[in-house]
XYZ file of C-alpha atoms in Angstrom:
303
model
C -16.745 26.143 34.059
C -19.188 24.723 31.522
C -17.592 26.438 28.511
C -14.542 25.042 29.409
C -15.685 21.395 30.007
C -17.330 21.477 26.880
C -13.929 22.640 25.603
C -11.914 19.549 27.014
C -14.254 17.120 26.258
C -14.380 18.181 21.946
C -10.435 17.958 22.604
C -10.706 14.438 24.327
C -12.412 13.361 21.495
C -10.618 14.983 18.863
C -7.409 13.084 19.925
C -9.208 9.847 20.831
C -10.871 9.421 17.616
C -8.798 11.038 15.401
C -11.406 13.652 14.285
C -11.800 17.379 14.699
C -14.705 18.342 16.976
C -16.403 21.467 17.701
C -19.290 21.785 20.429
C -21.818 24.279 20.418
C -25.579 24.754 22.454
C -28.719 23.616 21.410
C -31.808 24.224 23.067
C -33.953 21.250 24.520
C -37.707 20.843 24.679
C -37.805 21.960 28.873
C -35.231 24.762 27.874
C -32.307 23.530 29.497
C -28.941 23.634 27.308
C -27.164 20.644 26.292
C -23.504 20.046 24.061
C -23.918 19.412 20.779
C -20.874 17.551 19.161
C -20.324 18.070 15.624
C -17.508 16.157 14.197
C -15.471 16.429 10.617
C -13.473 13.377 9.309
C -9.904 13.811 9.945
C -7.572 15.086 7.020
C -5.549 11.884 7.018
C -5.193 10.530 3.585
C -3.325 7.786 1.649
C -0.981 4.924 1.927
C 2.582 4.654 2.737
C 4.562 1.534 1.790
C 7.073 1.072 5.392
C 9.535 -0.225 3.161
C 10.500 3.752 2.670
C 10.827 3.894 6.258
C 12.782 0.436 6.806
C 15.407 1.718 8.647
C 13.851 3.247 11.626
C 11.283 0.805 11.630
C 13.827 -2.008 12.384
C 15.332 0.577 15.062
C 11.947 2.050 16.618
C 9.215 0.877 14.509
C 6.010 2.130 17.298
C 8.125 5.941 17.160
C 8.067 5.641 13.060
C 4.976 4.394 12.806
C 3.737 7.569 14.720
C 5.508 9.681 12.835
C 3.967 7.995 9.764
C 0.481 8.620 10.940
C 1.604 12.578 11.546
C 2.795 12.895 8.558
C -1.103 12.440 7.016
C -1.101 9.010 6.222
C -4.300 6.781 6.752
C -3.093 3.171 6.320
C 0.066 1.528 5.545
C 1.823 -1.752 3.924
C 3.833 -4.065 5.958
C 7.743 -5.017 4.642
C 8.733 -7.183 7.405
C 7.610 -10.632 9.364
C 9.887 -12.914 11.246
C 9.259 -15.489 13.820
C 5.104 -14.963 13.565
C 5.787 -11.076 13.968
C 5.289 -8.069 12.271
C 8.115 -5.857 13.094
C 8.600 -7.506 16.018
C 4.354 -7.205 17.562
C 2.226 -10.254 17.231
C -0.022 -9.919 14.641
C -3.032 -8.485 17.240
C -0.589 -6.337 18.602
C 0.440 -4.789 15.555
C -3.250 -4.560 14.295
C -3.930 -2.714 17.949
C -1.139 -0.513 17.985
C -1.952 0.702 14.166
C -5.453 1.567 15.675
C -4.107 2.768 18.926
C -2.250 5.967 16.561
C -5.537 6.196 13.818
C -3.676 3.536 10.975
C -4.370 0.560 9.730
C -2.572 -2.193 7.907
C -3.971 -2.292 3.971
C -1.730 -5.019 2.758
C 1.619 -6.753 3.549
C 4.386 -7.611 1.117
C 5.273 -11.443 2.315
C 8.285 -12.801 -0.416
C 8.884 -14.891 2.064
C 6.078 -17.283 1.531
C 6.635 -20.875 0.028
C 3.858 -23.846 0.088
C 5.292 -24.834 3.467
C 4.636 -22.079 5.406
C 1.334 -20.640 3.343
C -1.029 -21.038 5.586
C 0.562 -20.221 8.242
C 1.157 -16.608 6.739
C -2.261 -15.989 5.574
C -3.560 -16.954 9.042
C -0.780 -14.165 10.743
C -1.819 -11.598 8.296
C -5.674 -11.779 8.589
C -4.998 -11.699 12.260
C -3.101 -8.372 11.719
C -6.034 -7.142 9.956
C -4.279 -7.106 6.707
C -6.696 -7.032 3.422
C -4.086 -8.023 1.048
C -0.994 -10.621 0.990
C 1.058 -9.221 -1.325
C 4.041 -11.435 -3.660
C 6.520 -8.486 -4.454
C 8.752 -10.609 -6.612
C 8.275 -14.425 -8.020
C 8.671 -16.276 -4.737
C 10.522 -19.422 -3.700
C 13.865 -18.703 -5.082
C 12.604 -17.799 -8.659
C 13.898 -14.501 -8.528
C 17.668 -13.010 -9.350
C 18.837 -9.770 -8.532
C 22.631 -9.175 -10.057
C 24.607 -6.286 -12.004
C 22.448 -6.976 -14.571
C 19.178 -5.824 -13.226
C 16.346 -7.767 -11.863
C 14.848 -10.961 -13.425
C 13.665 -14.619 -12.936
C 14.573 -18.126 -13.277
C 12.116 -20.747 -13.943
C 8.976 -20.215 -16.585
C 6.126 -17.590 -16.187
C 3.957 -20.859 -16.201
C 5.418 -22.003 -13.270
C 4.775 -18.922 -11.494
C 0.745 -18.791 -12.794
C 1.122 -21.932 -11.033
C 1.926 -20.670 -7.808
C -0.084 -17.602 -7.995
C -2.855 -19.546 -8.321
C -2.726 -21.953 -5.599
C -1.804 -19.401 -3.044
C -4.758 -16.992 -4.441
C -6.903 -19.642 -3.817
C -6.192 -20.035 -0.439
C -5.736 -16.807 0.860
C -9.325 -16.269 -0.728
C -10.460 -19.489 0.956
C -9.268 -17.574 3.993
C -11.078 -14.475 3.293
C -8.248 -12.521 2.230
C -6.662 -11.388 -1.504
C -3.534 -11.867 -3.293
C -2.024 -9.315 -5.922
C 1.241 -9.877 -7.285
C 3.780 -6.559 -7.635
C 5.959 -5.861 -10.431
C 8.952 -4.415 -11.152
C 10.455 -3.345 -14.739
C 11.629 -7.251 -15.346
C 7.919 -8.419 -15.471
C 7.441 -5.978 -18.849
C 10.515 -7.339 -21.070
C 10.322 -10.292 -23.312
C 11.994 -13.260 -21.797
C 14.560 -15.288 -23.771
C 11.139 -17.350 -25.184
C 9.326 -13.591 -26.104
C 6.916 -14.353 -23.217
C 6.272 -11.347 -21.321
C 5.703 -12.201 -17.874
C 3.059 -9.812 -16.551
C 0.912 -10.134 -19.892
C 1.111 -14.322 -18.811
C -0.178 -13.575 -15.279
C -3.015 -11.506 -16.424
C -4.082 -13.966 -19.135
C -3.470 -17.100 -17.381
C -4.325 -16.254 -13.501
C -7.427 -16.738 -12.332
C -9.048 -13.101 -11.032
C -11.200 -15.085 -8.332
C -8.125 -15.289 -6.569
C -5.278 -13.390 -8.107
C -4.958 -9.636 -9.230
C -2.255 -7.052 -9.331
C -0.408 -4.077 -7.155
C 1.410 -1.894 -10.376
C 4.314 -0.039 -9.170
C 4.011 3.327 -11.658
C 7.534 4.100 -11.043
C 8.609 0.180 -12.371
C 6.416 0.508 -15.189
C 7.326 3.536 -16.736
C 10.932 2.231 -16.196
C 10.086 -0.353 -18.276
C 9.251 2.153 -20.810
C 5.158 0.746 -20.661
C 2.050 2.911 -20.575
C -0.087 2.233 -17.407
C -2.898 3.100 -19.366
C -2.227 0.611 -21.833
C -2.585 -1.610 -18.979
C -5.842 -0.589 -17.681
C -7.178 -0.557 -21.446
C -6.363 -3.917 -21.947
C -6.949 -5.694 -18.624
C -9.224 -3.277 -16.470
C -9.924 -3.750 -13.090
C -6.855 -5.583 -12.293
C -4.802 -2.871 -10.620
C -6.357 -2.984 -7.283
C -3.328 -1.465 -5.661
C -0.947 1.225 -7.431
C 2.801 1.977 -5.660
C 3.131 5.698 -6.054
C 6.857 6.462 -6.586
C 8.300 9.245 -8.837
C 11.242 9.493 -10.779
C 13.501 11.943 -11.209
C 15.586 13.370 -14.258
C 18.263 10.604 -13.690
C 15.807 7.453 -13.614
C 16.406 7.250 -10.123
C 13.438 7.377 -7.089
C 12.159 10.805 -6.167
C 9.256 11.713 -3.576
C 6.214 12.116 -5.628
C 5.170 15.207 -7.514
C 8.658 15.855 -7.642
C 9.907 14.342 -10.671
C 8.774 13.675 -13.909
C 5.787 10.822 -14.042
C 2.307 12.514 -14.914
C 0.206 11.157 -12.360
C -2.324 13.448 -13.161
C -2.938 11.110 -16.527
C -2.562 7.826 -14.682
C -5.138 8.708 -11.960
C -7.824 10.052 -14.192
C -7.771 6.451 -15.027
C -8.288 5.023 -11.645
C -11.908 3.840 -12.163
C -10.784 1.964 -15.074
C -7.930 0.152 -13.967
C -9.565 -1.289 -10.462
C -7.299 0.940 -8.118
C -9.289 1.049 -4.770
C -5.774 1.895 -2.594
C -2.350 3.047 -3.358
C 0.670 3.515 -1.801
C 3.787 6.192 -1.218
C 7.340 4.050 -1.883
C 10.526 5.239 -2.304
C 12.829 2.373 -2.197
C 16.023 4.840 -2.090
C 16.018 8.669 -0.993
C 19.272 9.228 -1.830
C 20.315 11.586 1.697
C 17.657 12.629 2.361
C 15.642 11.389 5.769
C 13.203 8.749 4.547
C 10.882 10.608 7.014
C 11.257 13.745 5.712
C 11.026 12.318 2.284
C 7.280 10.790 3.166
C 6.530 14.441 4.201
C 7.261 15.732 0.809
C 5.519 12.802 -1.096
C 1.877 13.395 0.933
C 1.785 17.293 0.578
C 2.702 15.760 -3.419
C -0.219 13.539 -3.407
C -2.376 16.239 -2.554
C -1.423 18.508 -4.882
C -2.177 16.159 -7.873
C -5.155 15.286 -6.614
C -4.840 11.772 -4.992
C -7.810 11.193 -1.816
């Protein structure tokens, strides 16, 4: 009966705390025997961007979330608020749930934001637990999307601008802003300013710092590394996306970006959390495709 209480309770707390336990008997002073608990930190790992998994979060986002947190991940990046929500769960809810399943939020992508609503949004995503409010493109109707490709109207000063005033108050708040590029951000503008070289000269790194997608980067035919040499500790977030032979998005360590190079680099180029994305998956289940991406992270060495 003992051996198999023992037993039940090292399973309770496996599944409550999200480690693996394993009891064994240890002697006390009067000779009697009591449980010893000896616990290992669970094999969860890594980021995943839920912008992969936008689908079935909009249609059962508790069920994906789950699924997100079975498929090895540790923490995750929000890609939707509405109405004071994160998919639909107040902030505290959201932050619960996450903890209820063994995740938590790292950051939240919130292109929604204008000078209007600011505070507001810094004050739902602190509440959520969130670390880092995250611009994905230049905000407040600056950016274009068209047959063309990506880009933005308005001048990269303008957008220094608003970086800065919205770094400095979500650091007033006790939160931090990094702004997320895609290939746009690396090609001379119709002046020759390059906009992410701007941002890293002109904002202020108090309050402002960066989240470098790998896969947008090498799209724009750019060296990470340069990047790092040149402005280090700035990347404090990496999106981990591969690319296939076409160009297009692949899960990661399937295609052809040496992460093995970039991550060697890590120290120097400020990363202290990345994230899985893979904005399309081209038939195959986003879920499935997260799968693939993890077991990829391990293999080239990502912790």
């Amino acid at each position: 009966m003992k051996q198999n209480f023992n037993l039940s309770f090292s399973l309770l707390l496996a599944l409550t705390l999200g480690f693996t336990a394993c009891s064994s008997e240890k002697k006390t002073d009067d000779g009697s025997e009591t449980a010893e608990v000896v616990q290992t930190e669970s094999k969860s790992f890594g980021g995943l961007a839920l912008y992969t998994v936008r689908d079935s979060m909009a249609s059962n986002p508790k069920a994906t979330l789950q699924a997100v947190a079975d498929a090895g991940y540790a923490y995750v990046e929000a890609a939707n608020y509405a109405d004071g929500k994160f998919y639909g769960m107040a902030p505290t809810e959201f932050k619960a749930y996450l903890e209820s399943i063994g995740l938590t939020a790292k950051s939240a992508h919130m292109g929604m934001v204008n000078m209007e609503n600011a505070d507001q949004l810094i004050t739902d995503v602190k509440a959520a637990g969130i670390e880092f409010f995250v611009i994905p493109v230049p905000p407040m109707g600056m950016f274009t999307a068209g047959p063309e490709g990506m880009g933005m109207k308005g001048t990269a000063d303008e957008l220094v601008t608003i970086m800065n005033t919205l770094g400095e108050k979500c650091t007033k708040a006790g939160i931090k802003l990094l702004y997320h590029n895609h290939d746009f951000e690396f090609k001379a503008m119709a002046d020759g300013t390059i906009i992410e070289d701007l941002l890293l000269e002109k904002c202020n790194p108090e309050f402002v710092n960066f989240q470098m997608d790998l896969f947008w980067v090498t799209k724009a035919e750019v060296d990470p590394l340069t990047y790092f040499e040149k402005y280090p500790g700035r990347f404090i977030a990496w999106h981990v996306k591969d690319m296939n032979a076409e160009g297009k998005f692949a899960p990661v360590g399937t295609g052809t970006i040496d992460f093995k190079r970039i991550l060697a680099e890590k120290d120097k180029s400020g990363m202290e959390f990345y994230l899985v994305e893979q904005d399309q998956t081209f038939g195959l289940d986003p879920l499935e495709a997260i799968k693939i991406s993890h077991a990829g992270l391990e293999e080239i060495g990502f912790k």
